[in-house]
Coordinates of C-alpha atoms (C1' of nucleotides) in Angstrom, one line a residue:
Chain A
M1 CA 30.7 10.3 -26.3
N2 CA 32.3 11.1 -23.0
K3 CA 32.7 14.4 -21.3
A4 CA 36.0 15.2 -23.0
E5 CA 34.5 14.5 -26.4
L6 CA 31.6 16.6 -25.6
V7 CA 33.7 19.5 -24.7
D8 CA 35.8 19.0 -27.8
A9 CA 32.8 19.1 -29.9
L10 CA 31.5 22.3 -28.3
E11 CA 34.9 23.9 -28.4
T12 CA 34.2 25.7 -31.7
R13 CA 30.7 26.8 -30.8
L14 CA 31.7 28.2 -27.5
G15 CA 35.0 29.8 -28.4
G16 CA 37.5 27.7 -26.8
K17 CA 38.0 24.5 -24.8
R18 CA 38.1 26.5 -21.6
Q19 CA 34.7 28.0 -22.1
A20 CA 33.3 24.8 -23.3
T21 CA 34.6 23.0 -20.1
V22 CA 33.4 25.7 -17.8
A23 CA 30.0 25.8 -19.5
V24 CA 29.5 22.1 -19.3
E25 CA 30.4 21.9 -15.7
A26 CA 28.5 25.0 -14.7
I27 CA 25.3 23.7 -16.4
V28 CA 25.7 20.3 -14.8
E29 CA 26.2 21.7 -11.4
M30 CA 23.3 24.1 -11.8
I31 CA 21.0 21.4 -12.8
T32 CA 22.2 19.1 -10.1
L33 CA 21.9 21.6 -7.3
T34 CA 18.5 22.8 -8.6
V35 CA 17.1 19.4 -8.8
A36 CA 18.5 18.6 -5.4
K37 CA 16.6 21.5 -3.9
G38 CA 13.5 20.1 -5.3
D39 CA 12.9 22.5 -8.1
K40 CA 12.6 21.2 -11.6
V41 CA 14.6 22.3 -14.4
A42 CA 12.6 22.7 -17.6
I43 CA 14.4 23.2 -20.8
S44 CA 12.0 23.7 -23.6
G45 CA 12.4 21.3 -26.5
F46 CA 14.9 19.2 -24.6
G47 CA 13.3 18.0 -21.4
T48 CA 12.7 18.4 -17.8
F49 CA 14.9 17.4 -14.8
E50 CA 13.1 16.9 -11.6
K51 CA 13.4 15.3 -8.1
Q52 CA 11.2 12.4 -7.8
A53 CA 10.2 10.9 -4.5
R54 CA 10.3 7.1 -4.2
N55 CA 8.3 5.3 -1.6
A56 CA 9.8 2.8 0.6
R57 CA 9.5 -0.7 -0.8
T58 CA 10.6 -4.3 -0.5
G59 CA 13.4 -4.9 -2.7
R60 CA 15.2 -8.1 -3.4
N61 CA 18.7 -9.1 -3.7
P62 CA 18.9 -10.6 -7.2
R63 CA 21.8 -12.8 -6.2
T64 CA 20.5 -14.3 -3.1
G65 CA 16.8 -13.7 -3.7
E66 CA 16.7 -12.4 -0.2
A67 CA 14.3 -9.6 0.5
V68 CA 15.6 -6.3 1.6
K69 CA 13.9 -3.3 2.8
I70 CA 14.4 -0.1 0.9
K71 CA 13.5 3.1 2.6
K72 CA 12.0 6.0 0.7
T73 CA 14.3 8.2 -1.1
S74 CA 14.5 10.7 -4.0
V75 CA 16.1 10.2 -7.3
P76 CA 16.6 12.6 -10.2
R77 CA 14.4 12.1 -13.2
F78 CA 14.6 13.4 -16.7
R79 CA 11.6 13.6 -19.0
P80 CA 12.5 14.2 -22.6
G81 CA 10.6 16.9 -24.4
T82 CA 8.7 16.6 -27.6
A83 CA 11.5 17.8 -29.9
F84 CA 14.0 15.5 -28.3
K85 CA 11.9 12.5 -28.6
E86 CA 11.1 13.3 -32.2
V87 CA 14.6 13.7 -33.2
V88 CA 15.6 10.5 -31.5
S89 CA 12.8 8.5 -33.0
D90 CA 12.5 10.0 -36.4
T91 CA 15.3 10.1 -38.9
K92 CA 13.8 12.8 -40.9
A93 CA 13.3 15.0 -37.9
L94 CA 16.9 14.3 -37.2
R95 CA 18.0 15.7 -40.5
A96 CA 15.8 18.8 -40.1
Y97 CA 17.1 19.4 -36.7
T98 CA 20.7 18.9 -37.8
A99 CA 20.3 21.5 -40.6
G100 CA 19.1 24.0 -38.1
A101 CA 21.9 23.2 -35.8
K102 CA 24.4 23.8 -38.5
E103 CA 23.0 27.2 -39.3
R104 CA 23.1 28.1 -35.6
A105 CA 26.5 26.9 -35.2
A106 CA 27.9 28.8 -38.1
S107 CA 26.5 32.1 -37.2
G108 CA 26.4 31.6 -33.5
L109 CA 30.1 31.0 -33.3
T110 CA 31.3 34.4 -32.1
S111 CA 28.2 36.3 -32.6
V112 CA 25.6 35.6 -30.1
A113 CA 22.4 36.1 -31.9
P114 CA 20.8 33.8 -34.4
A115 CA 17.8 32.4 -32.8
A116 CA 15.8 32.9 -35.9
P117 CA 17.2 29.9 -37.9
A118 CA 16.6 27.8 -34.9
T119 CA 13.0 28.7 -34.7
T120 CA 12.6 27.9 -38.4
A121 CA 14.0 24.5 -38.0
R122 CA 11.8 23.9 -35.0
K123 CA 8.7 24.7 -36.9
A124 CA 9.7 22.2 -39.6
A125 CA 9.9 19.4 -37.2
P126 CA 6.4 19.7 -35.7
A127 CA 4.9 19.3 -39.1
T128 CA 6.0 15.7 -39.1
R129 CA 4.2 15.0 -35.9
T130 CA 1.9 12.1 -36.0
S131 CA 0.0 13.0 -32.9
A132 CA -2.4 15.5 -34.5
A133 CA -5.8 16.0 -32.8
K134 CA -8.0 14.5 -35.3
T135 CA -9.7 11.8 -33.3
A136 CA -12.5 13.3 -31.4
A137 CA -12.9 10.4 -29.0
P138 CA -16.6 10.6 -28.8
A139 CA -17.9 7.9 -26.5
A140 CA -16.4 8.2 -23.1
A141 CA -15.5 4.8 -21.8
P142 CA -17.7 2.0 -23.1
A143 CA -15.7 -1.0 -22.3
R144 CA -13.0 0.3 -20.1
K145 CA -12.9 -2.4 -17.6
T146 CA -12.9 -5.2 -20.2
A147 CA -9.5 -5.7 -18.9
T148 CA -7.8 -8.8 -20.3
K149 CA -6.1 -11.0 -17.7
A150 CA -3.6 -12.2 -20.2
A151 CA -1.1 -10.1 -18.4
P152 CA 0.2 -12.7 -16.0
A153 CA 0.9 -15.1 -18.8
A154 CA 2.7 -12.6 -20.8
R155 CA 4.8 -11.7 -17.8
K156 CA 5.8 -15.2 -17.2
A157 CA 6.7 -15.8 -20.8
A158 CA 9.2 -13.1 -20.8
P159 CA 11.1 -14.2 -17.8
A160 CA 11.0 -17.7 -19.0
K161 CA 12.6 -16.8 -22.3
A162 CA 15.3 -14.9 -20.5
A163 CA 16.2 -17.7 -18.3
P164 CA 17.1 -20.2 -21.0
A165 CA 19.1 -17.7 -22.8
K166 CA 21.2 -17.1 -19.8
A167 CA 21.4 -20.7 -19.0
A168 CA 22.7 -21.7 -22.3
P169 CA 25.7 -19.5 -22.4
A170 CA 26.6 -20.2 -18.9
K171 CA 26.4 -23.9 -19.2
A172 CA 28.3 -24.0 -22.4
A173 CA 31.6 -22.7 -21.1
P174 CA 31.8 -23.9 -17.6
A175 CA 30.3 -27.3 -18.1
K176 CA 33.3 -29.1 -16.9
A177 CA 35.2 -26.2 -15.4
A178 CA 33.1 -24.6 -12.7
P179 CA 29.4 -24.6 -13.2
A180 CA 28.4 -21.0 -12.8
K181 CA 25.4 -21.4 -10.8
A182 CA 26.7 -24.0 -8.5
A183 CA 30.1 -22.7 -7.9
P184 CA 29.1 -19.1 -7.4
A185 CA 27.5 -20.2 -4.3
K186 CA 30.7 -19.8 -2.6
T187 CA 31.6 -16.4 -3.8
A188 CA 32.2 -15.9 -7.4
P189 CA 29.6 -15.7 -10.1
A190 CA 30.2 -18.1 -12.9
R191 CA 31.0 -15.7 -15.6
S192 CA 33.5 -14.0 -13.4
A193 CA 35.3 -17.2 -12.8
A194 CA 35.6 -18.0 -16.4
K195 CA 36.7 -14.6 -17.3
T196 CA 39.2 -14.4 -14.5
T197 CA 40.6 -17.7 -15.6
T198 CA 41.0 -16.7 -19.1
A199 CA 42.1 -13.2 -18.4
A200 CA 43.9 -13.7 -15.1
R201 CA 46.2 -11.2 -16.7
T202 CA 49.0 -9.7 -14.8
T203 CA 47.6 -6.3 -15.5
T204 CA 44.3 -7.1 -14.0
A205 CA 45.9 -8.7 -11.1
K206 CA 48.1 -5.8 -10.6
T207 CA 45.3 -3.3 -10.7
A208 CA 43.4 -5.3 -8.2
T209 CA 46.4 -5.5 -6.0
K210 CA 47.0 -1.9 -6.2
R211 CA 43.6 -1.0 -5.5
A212 CA 43.5 -3.2 -2.5
A213 CA 46.7 -1.7 -1.3
A214 CA 45.5 1.8 -1.8
K215 CA 42.3 1.2 0.0
K216 CA 43.9 -0.6 2.9
A217 CA 46.3 2.3 3.3
Chain B
M1 CA 13.3 26.7 -13.1
N2 CA 12.7 27.3 -16.9
K3 CA 15.3 27.9 -19.5
A4 CA 15.4 31.7 -19.0
E5 CA 16.1 31.3 -15.3
L6 CA 18.7 28.7 -15.9
V7 CA 20.5 31.1 -18.3
D8 CA 20.1 33.8 -15.8
A9 CA 21.6 31.7 -13.0
L10 CA 24.6 30.8 -15.3
E11 CA 25.1 34.3 -16.6
T12 CA 27.7 35.1 -13.9
R13 CA 29.6 31.9 -14.3
L14 CA 29.8 32.1 -18.0
G15 CA 30.6 35.7 -18.4
G16 CA 27.4 37.1 -19.8
K17 CA 23.9 36.2 -20.8
R18 CA 24.8 35.7 -24.4
Q19 CA 27.4 33.1 -23.5
A20 CA 25.1 31.4 -21.2
T21 CA 22.4 31.2 -23.7
V22 CA 24.7 29.9 -26.4
A23 CA 26.3 27.4 -24.1
V24 CA 23.0 26.0 -23.0
E25 CA 21.7 25.8 -26.5
A26 CA 24.8 24.3 -27.8
I27 CA 25.0 21.6 -25.2
V28 CA 21.4 20.8 -25.6
E29 CA 21.7 20.4 -29.3
M30 CA 24.9 18.4 -29.1
I31 CA 23.3 16.0 -26.7
T32 CA 20.2 15.8 -28.8
L33 CA 22.0 15.1 -32.0
T34 CA 24.4 12.7 -30.4
V35 CA 21.7 10.7 -28.8
A36 CA 19.7 10.7 -32.1
K37 CA 22.7 9.2 -33.9
G38 CA 22.6 6.4 -31.4
D39 CA 25.7 7.3 -29.4
K40 CA 25.4 7.8 -25.8
V41 CA 26.5 10.9 -24.0
A42 CA 28.2 10.0 -20.7
I43 CA 29.0 12.8 -18.4
S44 CA 30.9 11.6 -15.3
G45 CA 29.1 12.3 -12.0
F46 CA 26.0 13.5 -13.7
G47 CA 24.6 10.9 -15.9
T48 CA 24.2 9.3 -19.3
F49 CA 21.9 10.1 -22.1
E50 CA 21.3 7.3 -24.5
K51 CA 18.9 6.2 -27.2
Q52 CA 16.7 3.3 -26.1
A53 CA 14.8 1.2 -28.4
R54 CA 11.2 0.3 -27.5
N55 CA 9.4 -2.7 -28.9
A56 CA 6.1 -2.4 -30.6
R57 CA 3.2 -3.2 -28.3
T58 CA -0.5 -2.9 -27.9
G59 CA -1.2 0.3 -26.1
R60 CA -4.6 1.4 -24.8
N61 CA -6.3 4.7 -24.7
P62 CA -6.9 5.1 -21.0
R63 CA -9.9 7.2 -21.6
T64 CA -11.8 4.9 -23.9
G65 CA -10.1 1.6 -23.1
E66 CA -9.7 1.3 -26.8
A67 CA -6.7 -0.7 -27.9
V68 CA -4.2 1.1 -30.1
K69 CA -1.2 -0.2 -31.9
I70 CA 2.1 1.3 -31.0
K71 CA 4.9 0.5 -33.3
K72 CA 8.5 0.2 -32.2
T73 CA 10.3 3.4 -31.6
S74 CA 13.2 4.9 -29.9
V75 CA 13.2 7.3 -27.0
P76 CA 15.9 9.2 -25.2
R77 CA 16.8 8.0 -21.8
F78 CA 18.8 9.5 -19.1
R79 CA 20.4 7.6 -16.4
P80 CA 21.6 9.7 -13.5
G81 CA 25.1 9.1 -12.2
T82 CA 26.1 8.2 -8.7
A83 CA 27.0 11.7 -7.6
F84 CA 23.8 13.2 -8.9
K85 CA 21.7 10.5 -7.2
E86 CA 23.6 11.1 -4.0
V87 CA 23.1 14.8 -4.0
V88 CA 19.4 14.5 -4.8
S89 CA 18.7 11.9 -2.2
D90 CA 21.0 13.1 0.5
T91 CA 20.9 16.4 2.2
K92 CA 24.4 16.1 3.6
A93 CA 25.8 15.3 0.2
L94 CA 24.0 18.3 -1.1
R95 CA 25.7 20.6 1.3
A96 CA 29.0 19.1 0.5
Y97 CA 28.4 19.4 -3.2
T98 CA 27.2 23.0 -2.8
A99 CA 30.2 24.0 -1.0
G100 CA 32.4 22.7 -3.7
A101 CA 30.3 24.4 -6.3
K102 CA 30.6 27.7 -4.6
E103 CA 34.3 27.5 -4.7
R104 CA 34.4 26.6 -8.3
A105 CA 31.9 29.4 -9.2
A106 CA 34.0 31.9 -7.3
S107 CA 37.3 31.1 -8.8
G108 CA 36.1 29.7 -12.1
L109 CA 34.3 32.8 -13.0
T110 CA 36.9 34.3 -15.2
S111 CA 39.8 32.0 -14.6
V112 CA 39.4 28.6 -15.8
A113 CA 41.1 26.5 -13.3
P114 CA 40.0 25.1 -10.0
A115 CA 39.2 21.6 -10.4
A116 CA 40.8 20.8 -7.2
P117 CA 38.0 22.1 -5.0
A118 CA 35.6 20.1 -7.0
T119 CA 37.6 16.9 -6.5
T120 CA 37.6 17.5 -2.9
A121 CA 33.9 17.9 -2.8
R122 CA 33.4 14.8 -4.7
K123 CA 35.5 12.8 -2.4
A124 CA 33.6 14.0 0.5
A125 CA 30.3 13.0 -1.0
P126 CA 31.1 9.3 -1.4
A127 CA 32.0 9.1 2.2
T128 CA 28.4 9.9 3.1
R129 CA 27.0 7.2 1.0
T130 CA 24.5 5.1 2.7
S131 CA 24.0 2.6 0.1
A132 CA 25.5 -0.8 0.6
A133 CA 27.9 -2.9 2.5
K134 CA 25.9 -2.4 5.6
T135 CA 24.5 -5.9 5.2
A136 CA 27.8 -7.5 5.2
A137 CA 29.1 -5.1 7.8
P138 CA 27.9 -6.9 10.9
A139 CA 29.9 -9.9 10.4
A140 CA 32.9 -8.1 9.0
A141 CA 32.8 -5.3 11.4
P142 CA 34.4 -7.0 14.4
A143 CA 37.5 -8.2 12.6
R144 CA 37.6 -5.9 9.7
K145 CA 40.4 -3.6 10.5
T146 CA 42.2 -6.0 12.8
A147 CA 42.2 -9.2 11.0
T148 CA 42.3 -8.9 7.4
K149 CA 41.7 -12.5 7.0
A150 CA 38.5 -12.3 8.7
A151 CA 37.0 -10.3 5.9
P152 CA 37.0 -13.2 3.5
A153 CA 35.1 -15.3 5.9
A154 CA 32.5 -12.6 6.4
R155 CA 32.2 -12.3 2.7
K156 CA 31.8 -15.9 2.2
A157 CA 29.1 -16.1 4.8
A158 CA 26.8 -13.8 2.9
P159 CA 27.1 -15.6 -0.4
A160 CA 26.8 -18.9 1.2
K161 CA 23.4 -18.0 2.5
A162 CA 22.6 -16.9 -0.9
A163 CA 23.7 -20.1 -2.5
P164 CA 20.9 -22.2 -1.3
A165 CA 18.3 -19.7 -2.4
K166 CA 19.7 -19.4 -5.8
A167 CA 20.6 -23.1 -6.1
A168 CA 17.1 -24.1 -5.6
P169 CA 15.7 -22.2 -8.5
A170 CA 18.7 -22.8 -10.6
K171 CA 19.0 -26.4 -9.4
A172 CA 22.0 -27.4 -11.3
A173 CA 24.7 -27.1 -8.7
P174 CA 27.4 -29.7 -8.7
A175 CA 28.7 -29.6 -5.3
K176 CA 32.0 -30.8 -6.3
A177 CA 32.4 -28.1 -8.8
A178 CA 35.7 -26.4 -8.1
P179 CA 35.4 -23.0 -6.4
A180 CA 35.4 -20.4 -9.0
K181 CA 38.5 -18.7 -7.8
A182 CA 40.4 -21.9 -7.5
A183 CA 39.6 -23.2 -10.9
P184 CA 41.0 -20.2 -12.7
A185 CA 44.3 -21.2 -11.4
K186 CA 44.9 -23.3 -14.4
T187 CA 45.4 -20.3 -16.6
A188 CA 47.6 -18.7 -14.1
P189 CA 51.4 -18.9 -14.6
A190 CA 53.2 -21.3 -12.5
R191 CA 54.4 -19.2 -9.6
S192 CA 51.2 -17.3 -9.6
A193 CA 49.1 -20.3 -9.5
A194 CA 49.0 -20.8 -5.8
K195 CA 49.5 -17.2 -5.2
T196 CA 46.9 -16.1 -7.6
T197 CA 44.3 -18.0 -5.8
T198 CA 45.3 -16.5 -2.5
A199 CA 45.9 -13.1 -3.9
A200 CA 42.6 -13.0 -5.7
R201 CA 40.7 -13.8 -2.6
T202 CA 42.6 -11.3 -0.6
T203 CA 42.0 -8.7 -3.1
T204 CA 38.4 -9.2 -3.2
A205 CA 38.2 -9.3 0.5
K206 CA 40.0 -6.2 0.7
T207 CA 37.8 -4.5 -1.7
A208 CA 34.8 -5.4 0.3
T209 CA 36.5 -4.3 3.4
K210 CA 37.4 -1.0 1.9
R211 CA 33.9 -0.4 0.7
A212 CA 32.4 -1.2 4.0
A213 CA 34.8 1.1 5.7
A214 CA 34.1 3.9 3.4
K215 CA 30.5 3.5 3.9
K216 CA 30.7 3.3 7.6
A217 CA 32.8 6.5 7.6
Chain C
dC1 C1' 51.6 17.5 -22.6
dC2 C1' 51.6 12.7 -21.5
dC3 C1' 51.1 8.9 -18.5
dC4 C1' 49.3 6.5 -14.7
dC5 C1' 46.2 6.0 -11.1
dG6 C1' 42.0 6.2 -8.8
dT7 C1' 37.4 6.2 -9.3
dG8 C1' 33.0 6.2 -11.7
dA9 C1' 30.3 3.2 -14.7
dA10 C1' 28.1 -0.8 -16.7
dC11 C1' 26.7 -5.6 -16.4
dA12 C1' 24.1 -9.6 -14.6
dA13 C1' 20.4 -12.0 -12.2
dG14 C1' 15.3 -12.5 -10.3
dG15 C1' 11.0 -10.6 -8.7
dC16 C1' 8.0 -6.6 -7.7
dA17 C1' 6.4 -2.1 -8.0
dG18 C1' 6.7 2.3 -9.7
dA19 C1' 6.8 4.4 -14.4
dA20 C1' 5.7 5.0 -19.2
dC21 C1' 2.5 5.3 -22.9
dT22 C1' -1.8 7.5 -25.2
dG23 C1' -4.5 11.6 -25.8
dG24 C1' -7.4 15.8 -25.3
dT25 C1' -7.1 20.2 -23.0
dC26 C1' -5.5 24.1 -20.3
dG27 C1' -1.9 26.8 -18.8
dA28 C1' 2.6 28.5 -19.4
dC29 C1' 6.7 29.6 -21.9
dG30 C1' 9.3 31.2 -25.7
Chain D
dC1 C1' 0.8 34.4 -30.6
dG2 C1' 2.2 29.9 -31.3
dT3 C1' 3.4 26.0 -29.2
dC4 C1' 5.3 22.9 -25.7
dG5 C1' 4.3 20.8 -21.4
dA6 C1' 1.4 18.8 -17.5
dC7 C1' -2.2 16.1 -16.2
dC8 C1' -5.6 11.9 -15.6
dA9 C1' -6.3 7.1 -16.1
dG10 C1' -5.6 1.8 -17.1
dT11 C1' -2.6 -1.4 -18.7
dT12 C1' 1.9 -2.8 -19.9
dC13 C1' 6.5 -2.8 -19.0
dT14 C1' 10.5 -1.1 -17.5
dG15 C1' 13.7 -0.1 -13.9
dC16 C1' 15.5 -1.0 -9.4
dC17 C1' 17.4 -3.5 -5.5
dT18 C1' 22.8 -5.9 -4.4
dT19 C1' 27.4 -6.5 -5.0
dG20 C1' 31.3 -8.2 -7.3
dT21 C1' 33.9 -7.4 -11.3
dT22 C1' 35.9 -5.3 -15.2
dC23 C1' 36.5 -1.3 -18.3
dA24 C1' 37.2 3.2 -19.3
dC25 C1' 37.3 7.9 -18.1
dG26 C1' 38.7 11.9 -15.8
dG27 C1' 42.2 14.1 -13.4
dG28 C1' 46.5 14.8 -11.2
dG29 C1' 51.3 14.5 -11.2
dG30 C1' 55.7 14.4 -13.5

DNA sequence: CCCCCGTGAACAAGGCAGAACTGGTCGACG
DNA sequence: CGTCGACCAGTTCTGCCTTGTTCACGGGGG
C-alpha cells in the first residue's frame, strides 16, 4: 500500500480526499520534525518514534570488503506498541481489532465521537495476551553465566548457508557468459550484467539516457 | 510527545481537535490493519511499515538465565525513508525541512494545495546529503565536470581495487570472462550493439558523476 | 484528468556491532 | 482506574555500511 492508496482508504473516514491527504502529510511532518528535535512521539497502542543516537563504528563496504569509518549519527527508530504487535502476530487479535475498527469507522465518519467502541475492542485483545504474570521467578540467577559458547558456530553456519545459496544461482546463469563474481571486478555485478543483457530494453536504455542527460544538464 | 500532544499540535492544521483525533486514529488503525494483513505501507519520504516474520529461537530469561522457547512470530517493522533519516541526522536538513513545513502549514490550513513548497524543501534536503560518493570523489573530482570520460575511469578504479578483495574469497574469477557490460551486447539490437556498450558505460558514469556532484554541492 | 518524468525505494553481498527479546515492576497515560 | 510503556540484563540476531541498478511512486505539466 503506497501513500495514494492509504489516502484513498482513509478518504471515507476523514471526509474527503483532501482531508485525508492533508492529514497524512501533517502527521508525517509532525512526527518527522518532533523526532528530529529529539523528542519522542508516543502513540499509545501503536508505537513510539524516537531519535536514536548511533556511535561511530567501523563499517565495511560489502562489495569490496574494504573497511570504512562511519561517524556517529542519529537515526529515527520506531518501537511498535503492544496492541500493534499483537494484531500483527495474532490472527485472532486481528479480527477483534478489525471489528472494533469497523464500528469506529461507521460512526466516526462524520461524527467525531465514538471512542467507546474502540475501548471495548481494545479490552478484548489484551485478554488473549500470553504474557501474564504467573511465573514468580523465585531464584534470582542460579546459573546465569553458564553461557554456552555455541554461538560462534551458529553464526558461522548461517553465513555458510547463505553463501552457497547465492553462489548457485549466480553460477547457473552466467557460467559461460560472464561469471558474476569474476566479471564484476571490473564494474558490473554479475546479476546486473545478466539482467541488462536480457532486458537491455530500449525503455531502460532510454530512461538511463534521459537520466544522465538530465543530471548532466 | 504523547498522543494528546500530537493531536493538539495538529489541531490547527487539520481544522479542529476532533478532526485531528479522528485522523490520527484512522491512520494508525489503517496502518495497523494493513500491516497485520501482510501488506506493507510505504509512505514516500517517511518510511515503510511492514510485517516481518521471526523464526523460532531459544530465548533466555536475562534475570534467571533460564532458557525459554520462543516460537516463530511476526512483528511490525518500520524502515525510515531517506528524507526522514536525513532530517533526523542532519541539523541543516532539519531547518530546510522545517521551512517547507511551515509554508505548507500556513497555506495548507484550510486550502488544500501547496505541494510546491514542499517539493522545494525536499529538493533542498538531498543537496545536503553527506552520505556517499565521497569515496569515489577524489579520483573523479579533478576531471569530473570537464572530462566526462574521466569519470568512467575513476569509477573503474574503485571497483578494481574491490575486485581482488572479493575475488579472493569468492575465488572463482575467470579473468577472461567478458566484461559484464560488453557481454550483454549480444542481446542488443544490431545498431545498438556497439553503441549500447558505450552508452551504457557513459550512462553509468554519468550517474556516478551526478551523484557525486550533488553530494558535493 | 491523464501521462510522463524525476526521484525515492528496494536489493545484494560480507562482516561486525548495535538491537531485540523476555519479564517483573513502577510510573505514566488514556 | 485500568492498562500500556520503559527499564535492566545476557544472549541471540538482526540491521547497517556502499553503490550500482532497476522498479515504482509521487507529482507536475499539458
